[in-house]
Amino acid sequence: MIQFNNLNQEIPYLLFKSKYDEALNLGQKGIEAISVSTYESKTNEVDSRYVNLKFITNDEFIFFSNYDSPKASSFISHDQIAVLVYWPSINVQIRIKAKIKKTIKEYNKNYFFHRSEEKNALAISSNQSKQIDTYSQVKENYDKSFKNNDLKKCPEYWGGYSFVPYYFEFWEGHESRINKREAFNMTDGVWRRLFLQP
Ligand SMILES: Cc1cc2nc3c(=O)[nH]c(=O)nc-3n(C[C@H](O)[C@H](O)[C@H](O)COP(=O)(O)O)c2cc1C
């Protein structure tokens, strides 16, 4: 589930929320999963991964991750991302382009404090995406962290990311194949609406 707080009242945000509600009402599983694509200048590669979108607060989309992970490094090298959502229950794809930045420490600390100890033990124990010799070592590191760490204290290497879209495209599949593509582009602080051919 995504939590909406004080949602921005401009059309693309309202459309996002109304599609979300439709999909949720039809029992869409994994509704909070979004694909985030990045560019890493060190390797000249693009990459994608899913994350769970936790909040949309006004115009900011927020998820949480490890600040030492490959994605974190890519956000530094290139702060522009592409985000993708597909909700099969309503046959809607949403494409977003945005600039991304870290959330502030106080926000991370507060969010971490209220999460489950199990989730926190894993966040503390994992050097996200670093190689490890065996899978059982992951479990050992987790168990150690669960026993020995303060599970309410947010580590420096963990926290939120917030992105503010400057482009949305809503793609709606229709049986006739006459699919609807409605896009919104932010120019000079104003959302410009356009339709694209399928
Ligand atoms: C549905 C789904 C949700 C996920 N949510 C998160 C998340 O919220 N934060 C996160 O760090 N990784 C999440 N992951 C794991 C990431 O996809 C990825 O494996 C991890 O963040 C390492 O990515 P990186 O090496 O590109 O930094 C999720 C994976 C899936 C399949």
Short mmCIF file of N, CA, C and O and ligand atoms in Angstrom, two decimals, residues 30 32-34 38 47-54 63-66 68-72 128-129 158, ligand 1:
data_model
loop_
_atom_site.label_atom_id
_atom_site.label_comp_id
_atom_site.label_asym_id
_atom_site.label_seq_id
_atom_site.Cartn_x
_atom_site.Cartn_y
_atom_site.Cartn_z
N GLY A 30 0.87 -6.20 -4.99
CA GLY A 30 2.14 -5.51 -5.20
C GLY A 30 1.95 -4.10 -5.75
O GLY A 30 2.78 -3.61 -6.52
N GLU A 32 2.40 -1.28 -4.60
CA GLU A 32 3.39 -0.26 -4.24
C GLU A 32 4.73 -0.47 -4.94
O GLU A 32 5.65 0.33 -4.76
N ALA A 33 4.84 -1.55 -5.73
CA ALA A 33 6.13 -1.82 -6.38
C ALA A 33 6.32 -0.90 -7.59
O ALA A 33 5.46 -0.84 -8.47
N ILE A 34 7.43 -0.20 -7.61
CA ILE A 34 7.75 0.65 -8.75
C ILE A 34 9.15 0.29 -9.25
O ILE A 34 10.04 -0.02 -8.46
N THR A 38 18.13 3.83 -13.51
CA THR A 38 19.18 4.80 -13.22
C THR A 38 20.27 4.73 -14.28
O THR A 38 20.40 3.72 -14.98
N ASP A 47 20.49 0.75 -15.38
CA ASP A 47 20.06 -0.41 -14.59
C ASP A 47 18.66 -0.11 -14.04
O ASP A 47 18.26 1.06 -13.96
N SER A 48 17.94 -1.17 -13.66
CA SER A 48 16.60 -1.00 -13.09
C SER A 48 16.43 -1.96 -11.93
O SER A 48 17.03 -3.04 -11.94
N ARG A 49 15.59 -1.58 -11.00
CA ARG A 49 15.21 -2.47 -9.91
C ARG A 49 13.88 -1.99 -9.34
O ARG A 49 13.55 -0.79 -9.46
N TYR A 50 13.14 -2.92 -8.72
CA TYR A 50 11.91 -2.52 -8.04
C TYR A 50 12.23 -2.03 -6.64
O TYR A 50 13.14 -2.55 -5.98
N VAL A 51 11.45 -1.06 -6.19
CA VAL A 51 11.44 -0.68 -4.78
C VAL A 51 9.97 -0.50 -4.39
O VAL A 51 9.10 -0.42 -5.26
N ASN A 52 9.73 -0.45 -3.08
CA ASN A 52 8.36 -0.23 -2.61
C ASN A 52 8.14 1.25 -2.32
O ASN A 52 8.81 1.82 -1.46
N LEU A 53 7.20 1.82 -3.05
CA LEU A 53 6.87 3.22 -2.81
C LEU A 53 6.02 3.28 -1.54
O LEU A 53 4.98 2.64 -1.45
N LYS A 54 6.49 4.04 -0.55
CA LYS A 54 5.81 4.06 0.75
C LYS A 54 4.85 5.24 0.89
O LYS A 54 3.79 5.09 1.47
N PHE A 63 10.58 6.47 -1.12
CA PHE A 63 10.88 5.07 -0.80
C PHE A 63 12.16 5.03 0.03
O PHE A 63 12.81 6.06 0.23
N PHE A 64 12.51 3.83 0.52
CA PHE A 64 13.66 3.72 1.43
C PHE A 64 14.65 2.70 0.91
O PHE A 64 14.26 1.71 0.28
N SER A 65 15.92 2.96 1.21
CA SER A 65 16.93 2.04 0.71
C SER A 65 18.25 2.23 1.47
O SER A 65 18.32 2.98 2.43
N ASN A 66 19.27 1.53 0.95
CA ASN A 66 20.61 1.61 1.53
C ASN A 66 21.39 2.70 0.80
O ASN A 66 21.45 2.70 -0.43
N ASP A 68 24.53 3.11 0.65
CA ASP A 68 25.80 2.68 0.07
C ASP A 68 25.60 1.69 -1.08
O ASP A 68 26.54 1.03 -1.52
N SER A 69 24.37 1.56 -1.53
CA SER A 69 24.06 0.56 -2.57
C SER A 69 24.43 1.09 -3.96
O SER A 69 24.64 2.29 -4.14
N PRO A 70 24.45 0.21 -4.96
CA PRO A 70 24.72 0.68 -6.33
C PRO A 70 23.73 1.76 -6.78
O PRO A 70 24.12 2.72 -7.46
N LYS A 71 22.46 1.61 -6.43
CA LYS A 71 21.49 2.63 -6.87
C LYS A 71 21.83 3.98 -6.25
O LYS A 71 21.70 5.02 -6.90
N ALA A 72 22.30 3.96 -4.98
CA ALA A 72 22.65 5.22 -4.31
C ALA A 72 23.79 5.90 -5.05
O ALA A 72 23.78 7.13 -5.24
N GLN A 128 24.06 -3.87 1.30
CA GLN A 128 23.22 -4.15 0.13
C GLN A 128 24.00 -4.25 -1.18
O GLN A 128 24.75 -3.34 -1.53
N SER A 129 23.79 -5.36 -1.86
CA SER A 129 24.35 -5.67 -3.18
C SER A 129 25.84 -6.01 -3.17
O SER A 129 26.43 -6.23 -4.23
N TRP A 158 21.36 4.18 5.86
CA TRP A 158 20.01 3.78 5.48
C TRP A 158 19.07 4.98 5.56
O TRP A 158 19.18 5.81 6.46
C1 LIG B 1 8.75 -5.85 -5.16
C2 LIG B 1 10.12 -5.46 -4.65
C3 LIG B 1 10.24 -4.41 -3.77
C4 LIG B 1 11.49 -4.01 -3.31
N1 LIG B 1 11.57 -2.93 -2.47
C5 LIG B 1 12.78 -2.45 -2.11
C6 LIG B 1 12.88 -1.25 -1.35
O1 LIG B 1 11.88 -0.60 -1.00
N2 LIG B 1 14.12 -0.80 -1.05
C7 LIG B 1 15.25 -1.45 -1.45
O2 LIG B 1 16.35 -1.01 -1.12
N3 LIG B 1 15.20 -2.60 -2.18
C8 LIG B 1 13.98 -3.10 -2.53
N4 LIG B 1 13.91 -4.24 -3.30
C9 LIG B 1 15.16 -4.90 -3.73
C10 LIG B 1 15.72 -4.14 -4.97
O3 LIG B 1 14.99 -4.51 -6.12
C11 LIG B 1 17.22 -4.39 -5.18
O4 LIG B 1 17.48 -5.77 -5.23
C12 LIG B 1 18.09 -3.76 -4.09
O5 LIG B 1 17.58 -2.51 -3.65
C13 LIG B 1 19.53 -3.56 -4.57
O6 LIG B 1 19.50 -2.69 -5.70
P1 LIG B 1 20.83 -1.96 -6.24
O7 LIG B 1 21.91 -2.99 -6.28
O8 LIG B 1 20.45 -1.47 -7.61
O9 LIG B 1 21.15 -0.82 -5.32
C14 LIG B 1 12.66 -4.69 -3.74
C15 LIG B 1 12.53 -5.77 -4.63
C16 LIG B 1 11.28 -6.15 -5.08
C17 LIG B 1 11.18 -7.31 -6.04
#
